[in-house]
CSV table of C-alpha atoms in Angstrom, one decimal:
chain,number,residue,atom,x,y,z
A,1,UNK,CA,13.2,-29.2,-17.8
A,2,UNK,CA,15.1,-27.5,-20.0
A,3,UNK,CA,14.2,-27.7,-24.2
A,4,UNK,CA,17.1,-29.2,-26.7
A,5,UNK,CA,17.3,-29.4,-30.2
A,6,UNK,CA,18.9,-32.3,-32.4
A,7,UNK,CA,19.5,-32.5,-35.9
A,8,UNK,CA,16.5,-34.7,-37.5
A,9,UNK,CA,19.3,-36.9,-39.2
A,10,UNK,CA,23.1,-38.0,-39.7
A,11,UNK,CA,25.0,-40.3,-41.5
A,12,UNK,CA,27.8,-42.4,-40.4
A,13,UNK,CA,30.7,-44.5,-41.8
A,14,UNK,CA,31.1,-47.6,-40.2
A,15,UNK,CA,34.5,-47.7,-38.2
A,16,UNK,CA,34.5,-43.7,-38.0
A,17,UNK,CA,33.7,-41.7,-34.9
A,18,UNK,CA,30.1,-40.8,-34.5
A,19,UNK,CA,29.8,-36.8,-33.3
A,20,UNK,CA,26.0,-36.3,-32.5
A,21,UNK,CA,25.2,-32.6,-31.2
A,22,UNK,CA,22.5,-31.1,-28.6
A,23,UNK,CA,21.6,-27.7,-28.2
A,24,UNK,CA,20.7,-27.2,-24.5
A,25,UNK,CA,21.0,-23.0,-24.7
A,26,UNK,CA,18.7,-22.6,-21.6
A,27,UNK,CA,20.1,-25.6,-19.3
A,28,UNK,CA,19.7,-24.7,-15.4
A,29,UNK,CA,22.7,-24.7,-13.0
A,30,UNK,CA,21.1,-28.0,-11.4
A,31,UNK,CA,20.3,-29.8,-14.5
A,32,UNK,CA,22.3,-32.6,-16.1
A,33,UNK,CA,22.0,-34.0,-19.5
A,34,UNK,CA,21.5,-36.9,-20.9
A,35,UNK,CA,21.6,-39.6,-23.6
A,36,UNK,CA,19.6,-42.2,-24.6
A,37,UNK,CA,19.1,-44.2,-27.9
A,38,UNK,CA,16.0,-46.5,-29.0
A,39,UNK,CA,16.6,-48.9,-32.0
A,40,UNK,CA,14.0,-49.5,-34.1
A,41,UNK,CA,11.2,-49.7,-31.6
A,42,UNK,CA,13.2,-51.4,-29.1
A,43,UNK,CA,12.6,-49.7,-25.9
A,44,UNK,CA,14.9,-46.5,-25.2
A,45,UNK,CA,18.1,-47.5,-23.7
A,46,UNK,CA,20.1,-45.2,-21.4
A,47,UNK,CA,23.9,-44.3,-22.8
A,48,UNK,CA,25.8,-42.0,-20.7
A,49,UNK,CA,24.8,-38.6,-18.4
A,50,UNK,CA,26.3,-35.4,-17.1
A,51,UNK,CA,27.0,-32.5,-15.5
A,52,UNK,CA,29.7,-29.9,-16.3
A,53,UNK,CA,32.5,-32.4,-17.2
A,54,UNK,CA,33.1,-34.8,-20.0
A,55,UNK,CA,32.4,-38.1,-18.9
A,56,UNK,CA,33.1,-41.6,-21.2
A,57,UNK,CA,32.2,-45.0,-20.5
A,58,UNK,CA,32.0,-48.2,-22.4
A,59,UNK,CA,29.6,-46.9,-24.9
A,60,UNK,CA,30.5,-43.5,-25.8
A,61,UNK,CA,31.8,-40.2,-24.7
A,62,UNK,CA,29.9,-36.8,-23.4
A,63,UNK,CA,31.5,-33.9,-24.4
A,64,UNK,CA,29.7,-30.6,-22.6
A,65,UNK,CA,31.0,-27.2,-23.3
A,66,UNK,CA,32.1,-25.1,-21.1
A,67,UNK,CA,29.0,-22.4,-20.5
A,68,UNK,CA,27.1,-26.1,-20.7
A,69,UNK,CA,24.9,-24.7,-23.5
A,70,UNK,CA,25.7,-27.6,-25.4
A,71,UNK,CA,27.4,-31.2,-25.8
A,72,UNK,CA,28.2,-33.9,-27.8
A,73,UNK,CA,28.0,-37.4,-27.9
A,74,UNK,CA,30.5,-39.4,-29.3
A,75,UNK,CA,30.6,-42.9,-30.0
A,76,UNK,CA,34.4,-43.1,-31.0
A,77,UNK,CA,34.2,-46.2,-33.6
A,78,UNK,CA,30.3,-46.8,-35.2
A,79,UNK,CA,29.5,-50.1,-35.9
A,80,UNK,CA,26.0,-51.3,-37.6
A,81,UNK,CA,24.2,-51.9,-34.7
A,82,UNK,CA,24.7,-48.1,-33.5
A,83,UNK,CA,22.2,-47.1,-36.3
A,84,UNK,CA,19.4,-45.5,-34.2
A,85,UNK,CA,17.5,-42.8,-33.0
A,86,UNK,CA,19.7,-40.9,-30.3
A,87,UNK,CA,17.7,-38.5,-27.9
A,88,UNK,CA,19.5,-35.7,-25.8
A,89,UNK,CA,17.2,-35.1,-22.3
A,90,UNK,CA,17.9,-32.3,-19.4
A,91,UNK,CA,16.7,-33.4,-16.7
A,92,UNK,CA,16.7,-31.4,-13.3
A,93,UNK,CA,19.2,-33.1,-11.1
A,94,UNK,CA,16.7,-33.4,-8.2
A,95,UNK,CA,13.6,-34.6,-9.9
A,96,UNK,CA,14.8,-38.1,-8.5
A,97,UNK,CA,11.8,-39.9,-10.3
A,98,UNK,CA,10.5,-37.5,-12.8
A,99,UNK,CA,10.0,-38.3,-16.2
A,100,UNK,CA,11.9,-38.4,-19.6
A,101,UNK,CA,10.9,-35.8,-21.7
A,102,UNK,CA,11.9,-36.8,-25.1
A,103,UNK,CA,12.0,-35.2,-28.4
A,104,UNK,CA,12.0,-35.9,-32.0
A,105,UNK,CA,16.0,-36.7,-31.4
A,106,UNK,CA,19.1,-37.3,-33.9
A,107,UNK,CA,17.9,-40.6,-36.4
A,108,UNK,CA,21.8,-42.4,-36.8
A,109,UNK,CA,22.4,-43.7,-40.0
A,110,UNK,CA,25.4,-45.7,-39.7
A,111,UNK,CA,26.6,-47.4,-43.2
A,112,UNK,CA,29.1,-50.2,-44.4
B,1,UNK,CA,22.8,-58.1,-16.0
B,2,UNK,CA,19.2,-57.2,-14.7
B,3,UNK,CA,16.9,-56.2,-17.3
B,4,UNK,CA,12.9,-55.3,-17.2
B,5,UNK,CA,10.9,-57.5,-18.5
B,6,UNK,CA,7.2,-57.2,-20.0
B,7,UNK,CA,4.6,-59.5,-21.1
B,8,UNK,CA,3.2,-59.7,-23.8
B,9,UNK,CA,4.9,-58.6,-26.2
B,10,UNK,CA,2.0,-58.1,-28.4
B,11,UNK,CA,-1.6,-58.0,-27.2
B,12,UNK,CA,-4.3,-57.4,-30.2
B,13,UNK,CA,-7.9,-56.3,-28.4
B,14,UNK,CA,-11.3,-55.1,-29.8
B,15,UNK,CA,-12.3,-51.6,-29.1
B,16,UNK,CA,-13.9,-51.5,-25.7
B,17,UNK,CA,-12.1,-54.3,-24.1
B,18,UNK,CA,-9.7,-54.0,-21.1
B,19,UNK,CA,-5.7,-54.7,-21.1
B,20,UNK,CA,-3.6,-55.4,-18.5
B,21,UNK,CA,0.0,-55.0,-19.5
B,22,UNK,CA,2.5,-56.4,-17.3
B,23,UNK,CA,5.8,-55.5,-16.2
B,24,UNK,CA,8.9,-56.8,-13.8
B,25,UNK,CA,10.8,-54.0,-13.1
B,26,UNK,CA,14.5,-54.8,-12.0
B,27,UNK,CA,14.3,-56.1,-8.4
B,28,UNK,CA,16.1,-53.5,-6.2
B,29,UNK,CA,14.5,-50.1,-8.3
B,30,UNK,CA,11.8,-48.1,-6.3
B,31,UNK,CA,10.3,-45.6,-8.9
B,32,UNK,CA,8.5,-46.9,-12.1
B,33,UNK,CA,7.3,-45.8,-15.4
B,34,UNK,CA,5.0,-46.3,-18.3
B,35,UNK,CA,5.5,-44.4,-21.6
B,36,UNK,CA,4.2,-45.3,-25.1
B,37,UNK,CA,5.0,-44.6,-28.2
B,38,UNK,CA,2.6,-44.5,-31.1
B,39,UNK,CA,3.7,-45.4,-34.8
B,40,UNK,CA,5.5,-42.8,-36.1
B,41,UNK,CA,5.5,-40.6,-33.1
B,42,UNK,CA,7.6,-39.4,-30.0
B,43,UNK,CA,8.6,-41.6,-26.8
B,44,UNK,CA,5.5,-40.3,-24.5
B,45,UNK,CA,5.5,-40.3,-21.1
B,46,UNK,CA,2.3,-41.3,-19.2
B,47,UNK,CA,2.8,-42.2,-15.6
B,48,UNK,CA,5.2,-42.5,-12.6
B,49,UNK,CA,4.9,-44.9,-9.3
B,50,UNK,CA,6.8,-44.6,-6.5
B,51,UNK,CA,5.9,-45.8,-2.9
B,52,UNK,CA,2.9,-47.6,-4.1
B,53,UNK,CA,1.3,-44.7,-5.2
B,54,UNK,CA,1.1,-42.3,-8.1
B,55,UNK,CA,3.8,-39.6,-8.3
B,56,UNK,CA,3.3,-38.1,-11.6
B,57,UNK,CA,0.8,-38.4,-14.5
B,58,UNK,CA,0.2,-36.9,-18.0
B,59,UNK,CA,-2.5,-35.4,-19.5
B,60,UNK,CA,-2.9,-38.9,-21.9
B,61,UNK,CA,-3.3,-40.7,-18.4
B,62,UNK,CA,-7.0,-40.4,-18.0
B,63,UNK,CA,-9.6,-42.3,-16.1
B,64,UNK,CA,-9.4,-45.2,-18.7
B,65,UNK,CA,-5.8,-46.1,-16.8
B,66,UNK,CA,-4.9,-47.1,-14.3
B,67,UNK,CA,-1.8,-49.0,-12.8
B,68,UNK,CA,-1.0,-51.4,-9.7
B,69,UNK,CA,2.2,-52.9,-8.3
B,70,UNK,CA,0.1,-56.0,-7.4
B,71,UNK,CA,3.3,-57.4,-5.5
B,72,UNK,CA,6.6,-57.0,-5.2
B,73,UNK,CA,7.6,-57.8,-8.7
B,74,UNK,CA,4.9,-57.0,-11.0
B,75,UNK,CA,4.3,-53.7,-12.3
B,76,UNK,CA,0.9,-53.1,-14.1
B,77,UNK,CA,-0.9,-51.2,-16.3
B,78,UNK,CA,-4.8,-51.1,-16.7
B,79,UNK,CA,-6.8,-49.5,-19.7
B,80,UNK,CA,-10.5,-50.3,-18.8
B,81,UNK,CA,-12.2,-49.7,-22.4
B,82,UNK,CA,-9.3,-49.5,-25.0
B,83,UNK,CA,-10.2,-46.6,-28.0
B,84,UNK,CA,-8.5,-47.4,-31.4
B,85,UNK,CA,-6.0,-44.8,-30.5
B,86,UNK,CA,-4.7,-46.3,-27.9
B,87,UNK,CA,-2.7,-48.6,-30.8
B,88,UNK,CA,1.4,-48.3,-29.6
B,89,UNK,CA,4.1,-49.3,-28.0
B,90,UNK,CA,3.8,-49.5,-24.6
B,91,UNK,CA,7.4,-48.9,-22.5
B,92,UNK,CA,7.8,-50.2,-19.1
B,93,UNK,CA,10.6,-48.4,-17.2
B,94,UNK,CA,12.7,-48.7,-13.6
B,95,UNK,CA,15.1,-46.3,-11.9
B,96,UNK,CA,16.7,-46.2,-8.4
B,97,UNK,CA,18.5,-43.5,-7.2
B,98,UNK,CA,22.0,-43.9,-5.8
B,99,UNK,CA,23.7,-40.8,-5.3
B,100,UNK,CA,23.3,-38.8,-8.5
B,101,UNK,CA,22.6,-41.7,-10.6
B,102,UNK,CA,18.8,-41.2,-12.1
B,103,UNK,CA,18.8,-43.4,-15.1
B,104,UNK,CA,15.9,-45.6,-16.3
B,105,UNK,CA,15.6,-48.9,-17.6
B,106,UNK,CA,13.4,-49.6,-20.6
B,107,UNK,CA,11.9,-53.2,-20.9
B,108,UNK,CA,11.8,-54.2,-24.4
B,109,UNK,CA,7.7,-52.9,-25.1
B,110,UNK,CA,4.2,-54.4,-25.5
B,111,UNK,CA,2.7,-53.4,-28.5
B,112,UNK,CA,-0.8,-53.0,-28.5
B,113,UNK,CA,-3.4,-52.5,-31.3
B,114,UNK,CA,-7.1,-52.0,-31.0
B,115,UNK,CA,-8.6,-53.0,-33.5
C-alpha cells in the first residue's frame, strides 16, 4: 500500500469549510484512497473513499487530483464535533480484507 | 443503523493474567479485525479473520494472542499472559465487500491496562 503524508495539525473556524490535504505521490493505478477520522479515542470511523473522481456524501467531500497524486477532504461547514484526528489510507483496491494502515494523520482543531 | 459492539469497555488485569475481549461484529460482514492503539501512539493493526480462519497477522500478533469466532456473533480476542505493554485501546473492526465497497467498521474500543 501506498505511503501518504498529512500535515500533523490544522485549525478550523466553526461554520467554515474544512480543506484537509494528503499527499499520495506514489498511489498505484489499482489503489483507492481513503478517509477516516477517530475522535478522541473513539474507535476510527470511516468518512468517504475513492478512486479517480471526486465523490461527496453526507459527511464530506473527496477531492482527487487529476494525476491522483493527491486529494482533499472537505467537510464543507465544521461544526465542534468534527474536531478530530483525520487519517488519509491507500489501500489496493483488491486487497478485499486487508488491513488499514494508518499514520500519524491530520489532528482537526475546529474552534467557536 | 448497525454498529459493532465490544465488551468491556474497560478490563484492568494483573500482569500474567489472561483477557478475553469480546466483539459483535455487524451481522451480515464476513472479514474481521483487531487493531489497538496504545496512549499516545498510531491506530495498529494486529489481525484479520475471514472464513474462520486467520487471513493476516502482524508482527505484534505473537503466540500470546490468539482469536476465535466462537459463534456466529461473537468475535474474540485472547492474550494468554498479558505484559504491561500490552496497556491500549483495543479496536474491534467489520467489513463486507459489495462490489468495490471495502470499508470497516470500528466498535467503540476496550481499553485494557496491565497493571
Amino acid at each position: 500500500d501506498a505511503k501518504t503524508t498529512q500535515p500533523p495539525s490544522m485549525d478550523c473556524a466553526e461554520g467554515r469549510a474544512a480543506n484537509l490535504p494528503c499527499n499520495h505521490s506514489t498511489i498505484s493505478g489499482n489503489e483507492y484512497v481513503y478517509w477516516y477520522r477517530q475522535i478522541h479515542s473513539q474507535g476510527p470511523q470511516y468518512i468517504i473513499h475513492g478512486l479517480k473522481n471526486n465523490e461527496t456524501n453526507e459527511m464530506a467531500s473527496l477531492i482527487i487530483t487529476e494525476d491522483r497524486k493527491s486529494s482533499t477532504l472537505i467537510l464543507p461547514h465544521a461544526t465542534l464535533r468534527d474536531t478530530a484526528v483525520y487519517y488519509c489510507i491507500v489501500r489496493v483496491a483488491e486487497n478485499q480484507g486487508g488491513k488499514l494502515i494508518f499514520g500519524q494523520g491530520t489532528e482537526l482543531s475546529v474552534k467557536p | 443503523e448497525p454498529e459493532v459492539t465490544q465488551t468491556p469497555s474497560h478490563q484492568v488485569t494483573q500482569m500474567g493474567q489472561e483477557v478475553i475481549l469480546r466483539c459483535v461484529p455487524i451481522s451480515n460482514h464476513l472479514y474481521f479485525y483487531w487493531y489497538r492503539q496504545i496512549l499516545g501512539q498510531k491506530v495498529e493493526f494486529l489481525v484479520s479473520f475471514y472464513n474462520n480462519e486467520i487471513s493476516e497477522k502482524s508482527e505484534i500478533f505473537d503466540d500470546q494472542f490468539s482469536v476465535e469466532r466462537p459463534d456466529g456473533s461473537n468475535f474474540t480476542l485472547k492474550i494468554r499472559s498479558t505484559k504491561l505493554e500490552d496497556s491500549a485501546m483495543y479496536f474491534c473492526a467489520s467489513s463486507v465487500v459489495a462490489g468495490r465497497r471495502y470499508e470497516q467498521f470500528f466498535g467503540p474500543g476496550t481499553r485494557l491496562t496491565v497493571l
